[in-house]
XYZ file of C-alpha atoms in Angstrom:
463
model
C 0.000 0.000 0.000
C 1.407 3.487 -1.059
C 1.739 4.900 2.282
C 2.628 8.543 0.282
C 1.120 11.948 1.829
C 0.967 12.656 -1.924
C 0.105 9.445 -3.952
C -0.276 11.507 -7.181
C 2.964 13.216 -7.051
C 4.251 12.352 -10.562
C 1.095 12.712 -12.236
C 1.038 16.263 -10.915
C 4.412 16.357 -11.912
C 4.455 15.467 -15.030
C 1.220 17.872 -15.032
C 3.252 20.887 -15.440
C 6.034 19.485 -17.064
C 7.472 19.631 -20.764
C 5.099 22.770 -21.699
C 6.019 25.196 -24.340
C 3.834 28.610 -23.056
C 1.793 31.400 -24.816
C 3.107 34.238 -27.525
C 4.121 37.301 -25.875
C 1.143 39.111 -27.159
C -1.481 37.394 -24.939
C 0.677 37.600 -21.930
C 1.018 41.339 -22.375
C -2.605 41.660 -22.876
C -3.587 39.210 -19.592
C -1.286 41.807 -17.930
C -2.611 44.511 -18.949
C -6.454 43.288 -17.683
C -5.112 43.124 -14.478
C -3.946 46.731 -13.816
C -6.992 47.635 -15.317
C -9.277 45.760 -13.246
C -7.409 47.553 -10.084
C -8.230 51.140 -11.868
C -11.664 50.590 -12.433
C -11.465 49.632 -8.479
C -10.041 52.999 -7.623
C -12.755 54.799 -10.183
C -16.028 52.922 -7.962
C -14.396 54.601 -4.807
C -15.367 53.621 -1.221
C -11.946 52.626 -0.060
C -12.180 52.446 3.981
C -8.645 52.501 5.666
C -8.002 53.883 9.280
C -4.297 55.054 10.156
C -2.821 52.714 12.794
C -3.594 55.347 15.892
C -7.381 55.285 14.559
C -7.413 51.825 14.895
C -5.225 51.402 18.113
C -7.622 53.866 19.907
C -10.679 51.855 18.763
C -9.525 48.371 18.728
C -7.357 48.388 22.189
C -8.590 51.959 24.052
C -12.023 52.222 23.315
C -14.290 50.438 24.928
C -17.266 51.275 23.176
C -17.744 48.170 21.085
C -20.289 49.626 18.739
C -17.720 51.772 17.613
C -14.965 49.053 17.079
C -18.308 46.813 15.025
C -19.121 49.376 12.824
C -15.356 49.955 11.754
C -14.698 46.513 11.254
C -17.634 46.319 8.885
C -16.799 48.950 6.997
C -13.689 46.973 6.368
C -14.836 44.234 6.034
C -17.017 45.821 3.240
C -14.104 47.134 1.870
C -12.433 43.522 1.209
C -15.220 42.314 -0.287
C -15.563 44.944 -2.702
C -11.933 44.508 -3.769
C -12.139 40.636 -3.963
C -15.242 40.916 -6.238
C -13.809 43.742 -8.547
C -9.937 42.667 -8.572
C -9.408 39.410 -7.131
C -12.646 37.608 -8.776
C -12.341 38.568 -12.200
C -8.479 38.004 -12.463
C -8.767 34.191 -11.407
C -11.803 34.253 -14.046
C -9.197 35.595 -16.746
C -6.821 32.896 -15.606
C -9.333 30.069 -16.363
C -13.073 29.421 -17.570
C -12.376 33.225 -19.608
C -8.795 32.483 -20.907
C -10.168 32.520 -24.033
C -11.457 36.486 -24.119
C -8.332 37.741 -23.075
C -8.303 39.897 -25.791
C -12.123 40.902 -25.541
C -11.456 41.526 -22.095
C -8.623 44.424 -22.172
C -11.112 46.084 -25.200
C -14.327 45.898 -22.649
C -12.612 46.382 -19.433
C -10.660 49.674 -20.977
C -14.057 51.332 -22.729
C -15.636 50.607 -18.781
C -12.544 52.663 -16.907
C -13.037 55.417 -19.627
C -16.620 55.483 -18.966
C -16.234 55.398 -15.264
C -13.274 58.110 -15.297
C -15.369 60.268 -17.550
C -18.614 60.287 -15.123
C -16.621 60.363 -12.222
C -14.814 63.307 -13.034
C -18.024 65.096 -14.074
C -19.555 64.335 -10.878
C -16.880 65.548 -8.851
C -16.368 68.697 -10.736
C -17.180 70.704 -7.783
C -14.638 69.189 -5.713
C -10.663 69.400 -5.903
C -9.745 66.500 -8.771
C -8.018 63.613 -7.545
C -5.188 63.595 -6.049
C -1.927 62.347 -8.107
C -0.849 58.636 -6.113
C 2.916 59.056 -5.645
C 5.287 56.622 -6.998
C 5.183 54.781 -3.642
C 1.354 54.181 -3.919
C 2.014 53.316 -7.739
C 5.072 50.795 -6.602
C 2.743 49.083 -3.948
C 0.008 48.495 -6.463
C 2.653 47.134 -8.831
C 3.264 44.775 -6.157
C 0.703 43.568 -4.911
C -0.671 42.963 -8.335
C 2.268 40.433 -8.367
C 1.751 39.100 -5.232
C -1.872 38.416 -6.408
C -1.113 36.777 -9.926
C 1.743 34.669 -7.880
C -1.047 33.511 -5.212
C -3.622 32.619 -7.629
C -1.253 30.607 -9.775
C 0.736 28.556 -7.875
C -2.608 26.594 -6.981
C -4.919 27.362 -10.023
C -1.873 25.411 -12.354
C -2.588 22.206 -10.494
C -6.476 22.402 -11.819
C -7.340 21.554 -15.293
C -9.191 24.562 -15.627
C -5.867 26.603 -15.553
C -4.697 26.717 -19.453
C -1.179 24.684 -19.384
C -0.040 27.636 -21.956
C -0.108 29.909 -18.586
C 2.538 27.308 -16.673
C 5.691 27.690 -16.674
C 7.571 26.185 -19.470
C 9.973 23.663 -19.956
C 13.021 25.485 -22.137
C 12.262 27.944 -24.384
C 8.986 30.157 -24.599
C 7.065 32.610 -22.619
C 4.112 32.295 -20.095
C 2.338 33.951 -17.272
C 4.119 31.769 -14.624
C 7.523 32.517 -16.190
C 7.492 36.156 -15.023
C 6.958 35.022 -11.517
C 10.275 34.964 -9.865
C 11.821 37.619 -12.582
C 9.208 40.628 -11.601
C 9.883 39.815 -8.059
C 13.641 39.899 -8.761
C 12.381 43.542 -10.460
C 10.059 45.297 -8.034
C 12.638 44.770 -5.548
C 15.361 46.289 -7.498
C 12.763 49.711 -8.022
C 13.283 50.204 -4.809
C 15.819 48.672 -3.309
C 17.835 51.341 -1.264
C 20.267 51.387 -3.941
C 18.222 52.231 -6.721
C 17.257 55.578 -4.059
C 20.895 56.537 -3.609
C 20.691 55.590 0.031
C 23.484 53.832 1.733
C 22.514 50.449 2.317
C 26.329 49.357 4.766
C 28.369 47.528 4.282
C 28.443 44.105 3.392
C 28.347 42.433 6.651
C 24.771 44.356 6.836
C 23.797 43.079 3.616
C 24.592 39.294 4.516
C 22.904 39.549 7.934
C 19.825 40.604 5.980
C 19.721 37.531 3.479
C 19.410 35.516 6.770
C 15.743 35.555 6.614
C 15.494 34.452 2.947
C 18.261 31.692 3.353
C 15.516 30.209 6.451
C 13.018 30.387 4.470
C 14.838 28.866 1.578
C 15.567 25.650 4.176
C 12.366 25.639 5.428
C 10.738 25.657 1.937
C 13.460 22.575 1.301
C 12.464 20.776 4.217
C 8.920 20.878 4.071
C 8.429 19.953 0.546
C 10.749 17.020 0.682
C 9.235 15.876 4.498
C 5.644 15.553 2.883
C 6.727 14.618 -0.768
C 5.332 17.135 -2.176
C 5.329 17.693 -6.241
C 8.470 19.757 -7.327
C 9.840 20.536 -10.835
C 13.057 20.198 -10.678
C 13.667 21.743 -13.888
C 12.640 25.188 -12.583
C 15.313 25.785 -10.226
C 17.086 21.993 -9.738
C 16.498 19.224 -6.984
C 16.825 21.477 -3.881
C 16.651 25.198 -4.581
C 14.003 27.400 -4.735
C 12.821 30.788 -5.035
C 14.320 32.172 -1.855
C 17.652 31.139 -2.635
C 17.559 33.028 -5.434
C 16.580 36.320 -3.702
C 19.421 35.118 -1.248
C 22.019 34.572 -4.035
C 20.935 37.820 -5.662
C 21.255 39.738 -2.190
C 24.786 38.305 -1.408
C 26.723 39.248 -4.733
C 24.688 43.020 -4.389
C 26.330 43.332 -0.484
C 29.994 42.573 -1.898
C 29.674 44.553 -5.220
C 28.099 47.338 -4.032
C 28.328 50.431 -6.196
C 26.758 53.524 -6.788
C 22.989 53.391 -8.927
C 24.267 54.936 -11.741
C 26.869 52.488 -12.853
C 24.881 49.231 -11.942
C 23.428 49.914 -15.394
C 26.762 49.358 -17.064
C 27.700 46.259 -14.633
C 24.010 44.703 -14.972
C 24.573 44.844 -18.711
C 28.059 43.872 -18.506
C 26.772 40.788 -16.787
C 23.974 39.461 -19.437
C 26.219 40.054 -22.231
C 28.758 37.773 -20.795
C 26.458 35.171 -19.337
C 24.887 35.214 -22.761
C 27.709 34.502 -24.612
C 28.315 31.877 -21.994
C 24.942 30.361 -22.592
C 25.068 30.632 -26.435
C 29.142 28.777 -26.032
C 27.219 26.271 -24.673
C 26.320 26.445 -21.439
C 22.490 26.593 -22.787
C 22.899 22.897 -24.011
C 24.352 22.204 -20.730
C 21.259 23.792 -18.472
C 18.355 22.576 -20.481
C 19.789 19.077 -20.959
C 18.480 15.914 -18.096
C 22.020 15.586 -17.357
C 22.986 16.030 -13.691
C 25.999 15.389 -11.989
C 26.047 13.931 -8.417
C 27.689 17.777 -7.037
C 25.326 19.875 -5.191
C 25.782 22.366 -8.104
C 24.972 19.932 -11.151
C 21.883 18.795 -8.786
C 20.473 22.476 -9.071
C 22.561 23.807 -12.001
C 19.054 25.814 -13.349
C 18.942 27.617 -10.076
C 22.923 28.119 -9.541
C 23.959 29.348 -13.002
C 20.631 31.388 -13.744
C 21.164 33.491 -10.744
C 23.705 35.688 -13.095
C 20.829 36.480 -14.834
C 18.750 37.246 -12.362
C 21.818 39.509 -11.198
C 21.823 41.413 -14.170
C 18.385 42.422 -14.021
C 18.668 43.462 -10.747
C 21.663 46.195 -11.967
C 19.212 47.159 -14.655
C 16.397 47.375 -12.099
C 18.090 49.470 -9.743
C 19.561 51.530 -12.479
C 16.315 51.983 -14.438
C 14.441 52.585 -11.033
C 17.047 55.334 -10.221
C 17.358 56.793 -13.711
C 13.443 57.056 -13.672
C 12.304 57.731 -10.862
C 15.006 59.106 -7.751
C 17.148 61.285 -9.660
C 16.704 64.595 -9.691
C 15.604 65.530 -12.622
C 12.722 62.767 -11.872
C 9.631 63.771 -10.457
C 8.266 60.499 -8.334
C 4.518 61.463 -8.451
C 2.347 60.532 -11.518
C 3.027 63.160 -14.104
C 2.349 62.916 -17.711
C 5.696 63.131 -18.417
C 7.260 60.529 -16.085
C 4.234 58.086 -17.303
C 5.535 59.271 -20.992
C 8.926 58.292 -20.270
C 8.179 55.048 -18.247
C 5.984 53.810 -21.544
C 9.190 54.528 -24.017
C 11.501 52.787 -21.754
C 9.228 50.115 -21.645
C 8.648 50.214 -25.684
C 12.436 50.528 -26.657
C 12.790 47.239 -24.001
C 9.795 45.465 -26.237
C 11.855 46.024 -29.190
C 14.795 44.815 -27.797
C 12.986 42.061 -27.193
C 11.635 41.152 -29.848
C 15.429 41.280 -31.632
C 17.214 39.551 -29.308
C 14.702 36.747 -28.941
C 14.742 36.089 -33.103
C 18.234 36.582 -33.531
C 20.530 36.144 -30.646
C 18.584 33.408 -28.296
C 14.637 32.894 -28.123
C 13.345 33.448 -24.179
C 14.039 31.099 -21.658
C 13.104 31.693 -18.086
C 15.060 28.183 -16.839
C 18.444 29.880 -17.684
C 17.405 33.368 -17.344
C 18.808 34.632 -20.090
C 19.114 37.962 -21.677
C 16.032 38.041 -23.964
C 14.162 36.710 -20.990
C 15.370 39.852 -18.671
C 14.554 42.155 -21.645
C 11.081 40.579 -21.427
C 10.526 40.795 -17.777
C 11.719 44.303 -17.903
C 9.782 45.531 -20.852
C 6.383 43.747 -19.789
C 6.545 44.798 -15.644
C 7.162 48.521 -16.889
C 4.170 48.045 -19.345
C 2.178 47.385 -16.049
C 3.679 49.990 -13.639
C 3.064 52.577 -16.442
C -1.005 51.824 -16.450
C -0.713 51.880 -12.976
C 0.675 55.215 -12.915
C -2.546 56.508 -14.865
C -4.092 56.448 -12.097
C -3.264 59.507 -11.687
C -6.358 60.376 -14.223
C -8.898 59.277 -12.088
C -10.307 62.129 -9.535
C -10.115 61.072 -5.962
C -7.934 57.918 -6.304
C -7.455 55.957 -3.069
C -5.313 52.772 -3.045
C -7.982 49.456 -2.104
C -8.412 48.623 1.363
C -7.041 45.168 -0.026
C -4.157 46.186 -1.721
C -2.974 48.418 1.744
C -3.413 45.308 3.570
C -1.057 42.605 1.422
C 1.457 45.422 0.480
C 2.138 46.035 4.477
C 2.176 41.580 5.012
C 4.103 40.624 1.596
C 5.768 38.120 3.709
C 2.708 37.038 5.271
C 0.679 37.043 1.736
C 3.066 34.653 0.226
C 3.507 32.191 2.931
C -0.156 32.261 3.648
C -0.441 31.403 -0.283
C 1.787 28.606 -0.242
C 0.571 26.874 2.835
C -2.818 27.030 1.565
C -2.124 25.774 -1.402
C -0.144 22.662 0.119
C -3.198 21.950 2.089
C -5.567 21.814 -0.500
C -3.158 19.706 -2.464
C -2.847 17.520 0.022
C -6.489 17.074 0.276
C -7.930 17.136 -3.117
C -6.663 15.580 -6.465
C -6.241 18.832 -8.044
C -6.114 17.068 -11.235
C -8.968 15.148 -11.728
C -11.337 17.669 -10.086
C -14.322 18.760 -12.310
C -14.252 22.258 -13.599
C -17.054 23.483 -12.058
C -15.062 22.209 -8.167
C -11.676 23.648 -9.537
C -13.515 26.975 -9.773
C -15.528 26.917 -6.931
C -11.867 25.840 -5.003
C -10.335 28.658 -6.021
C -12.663 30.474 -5.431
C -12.875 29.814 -1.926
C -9.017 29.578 -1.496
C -8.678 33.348 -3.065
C -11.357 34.479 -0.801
C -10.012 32.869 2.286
C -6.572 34.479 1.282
C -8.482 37.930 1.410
C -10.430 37.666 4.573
C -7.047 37.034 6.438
C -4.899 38.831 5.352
C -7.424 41.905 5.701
C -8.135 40.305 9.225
C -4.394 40.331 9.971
C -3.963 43.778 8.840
C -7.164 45.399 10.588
C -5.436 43.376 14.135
C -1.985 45.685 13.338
C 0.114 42.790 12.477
C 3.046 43.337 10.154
C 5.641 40.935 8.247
C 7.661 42.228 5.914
C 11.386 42.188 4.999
C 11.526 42.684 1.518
């Protein structure tokens, strides 16, 4: 008798295994819905948030409990609202609608320009909405990508998840595949580096990769104690996405120099890990051969960390460059949206030229077309953020304030949920109508606590 906490663990496997992705165009336009979805949020309005004083006096000092009920449904409206309008429709775009991706950026675009229209009519005897700052624009960035991340890592075990959307196995693109890259990214826009501030000196920086190396282990352990599925051609037998961030935090402490040369060093180390790759090292990386050293066992996650190096030195460079100097302006101007959609458009171009000619896009080796990619497609997405700064009386969701101040928490949460309901349900041969109605509770679980969390004061966050 198969005594296994996970009896189905190669089917699953083999589930998201040896896929070849989506074109580039449908991926752009699935991440453009989502931004837009978040915009038509901000253009309904009714965002409640309380400062943490407001809530400290009425949670802990107040003992009028009427007071404390009537806040916490208000909130509590509040979450709702943004699961329904954000959360909702984006797991709907990532399965039973995967198919009117296309219909959906035309419909959900002519909605925010009817809402933005009315809305600034109706408020024309009030001061117009104030501009978000780049901060506000950053966090919604963010937790966008927290968002996608949570919904996907359990939706791909469900048939009802298109297998173009995993991650694939070489060469190709997908909406998985810009997972750990954008992550790599938003943390590079604004890293303390990319703001000119002095971050220490290296000793500092390793101390602060202790966090990510524990949760690396942890992640390790955990998988491998309940035999849990893993695909070891994403990262190799025993690393993972933390020890990436880790890896990518360790060579930053020791070669730590100014933002405005970690362009020149970021692109100084694609071009030669490229030429590496396209030596040979490609053949190496994508073939089943491993080695019984503990770097031929993870030789994906090892060697692609150069890559995910590079774009780091791009991110903090094109993080400074557009938004810290001082000729930037951080808040949402025309002209800093103008100039974050032609860095974004030279970058797609780029692309496009260095995927047909030099190497097509791999996200298992990280190389350079694949950092082009990331780069070009995440400042696609801040850049329609940023427009919110057309719709009066913006207000970041009470959702989106609550995961951007528990990242940490978010994505842990997400992961340990979705063990569980692996471990309880065969993901795989579930009907599509129980997938959906899974997810559905799953996403909304996710929401309730983590607003729940959030409303109590809690915070966990490191990166």
């Amino acid at each position: 008798m198969d005594s296994s906490l996970n009896p189905n663990k190669h089917l699953k496997e083999e589930f998201v295994s040896n896929l070849d992705g989506s074109s580039i165009l449908e991926i752009a336009a699935l991440l453009t819905i989502v931004p837009l979805l978040v915009l038509i949020r901000y253009s309904i309005g009714f965002h409640c948030r309380t400062d943490n004083n407001d809530k400290s006096v009425s949670s802990k000092k107040n003992d009028d409990e009427i007071v404390v009920s009537r806040q916490w449904k208000a909130y509590s409206y509040g979450i709702s609202l943004d699961f329904i309008f954000i959360v909702f429709p984006m797991l709907l775009f990532f399965t039973v609608l995967s198919e009117w991706v296309y219909h959906g950026v035309v419909l959900l675009s002519l909605l925010l320009l009817v809402l933005t229209v009315t809305a600034k009519r109706s408020s024309s005897g009030l001061q117009r909405g104030q501009s978000l700052s780049f901060r506000a624009n950053v966090s919604s960035y963010r937790v966008a990508l927290m968002l996608i991340t949570c919904l996907c890592i359990l939706a791909v075990d469900f048939t009802i998840f298109p297998r173009r959307y995993a991650k694939t196995e070489t060469y190709g693109t997908s909406l998985m595949d810009l997972g750990v890259g954008s992550f790599v990214l938003a943390n590079a826009i604004v890293s303390r580096q990319a703001r000119d501030v002095s971050s220490g000196n290296w000793i500092s920086g390793l101390k602060a990769t202790a966090p990510q190396l524990l949760l690396g282990f942890i992640r390790l352990v955990t998988t491998s104690g309940v035999d849990y599925q893993v695909h070891v051609t994403e990262y190799g037998q025993h690393w993972n996405f933390f020890f990436t961030l880790a890896a990518i935090s360790i060579l930053t402490s020791f070669v730590n120099i100014p933002a405005k040369y970690c362009g020149i060093l970021g692109f100084t180390v694609l071009a030669g890990y490229q030429t590496w790759l396209v030596s040979g090292l490609n053949t190496y990386l994508l073939s089943h051969e491993r080695g019984n050293t503990i770097i031929s066992k993870n030789k994906e996650g090892v060697f692609s960390t150069l890559g995910y190096w590079g774009m780091y030195l791009l991110g903090v460079d094109l993080g400074y460059r557009l938004f810290y100097a001082k000729h930037s302006n951080t808040r949402s101007t025309t002209s800093s949206i103008a100039r974050v959609f032609l860095v974004s458009l030279i970058l797609w171009i780029v692309t496009i030229l260095v995927d047909n000619y030099v190497e097509r896009i791999s996200r298992r080796t990280c190389n350079m077309p694949y950092v082009t990619w990331v780069l070009a497609q995440d400042l696609q997405a801040l850049g329609i953020f940023m427009l919110s700064s057309y719709i009066p009386m913006n207000k970041l969701s009470t959702l989106e304030e609550a995961i951007d101040q528990n990242l940490l928490a978010t994505f842990l949460l997400a992961n340990l949920l979705t063990g569980m309901v692996n471990m309880a349900v065969d993901t795989i041969f579930a009907s599509p109508l129980s997938s959906l109605v899974i997810l559905t509770a799953y996403a909304f679980g996710l929401s309730a606590i983590i607003g729940t969390i959030d409303f109590s004061g809690f915070r966990l966050k490191f990166w």
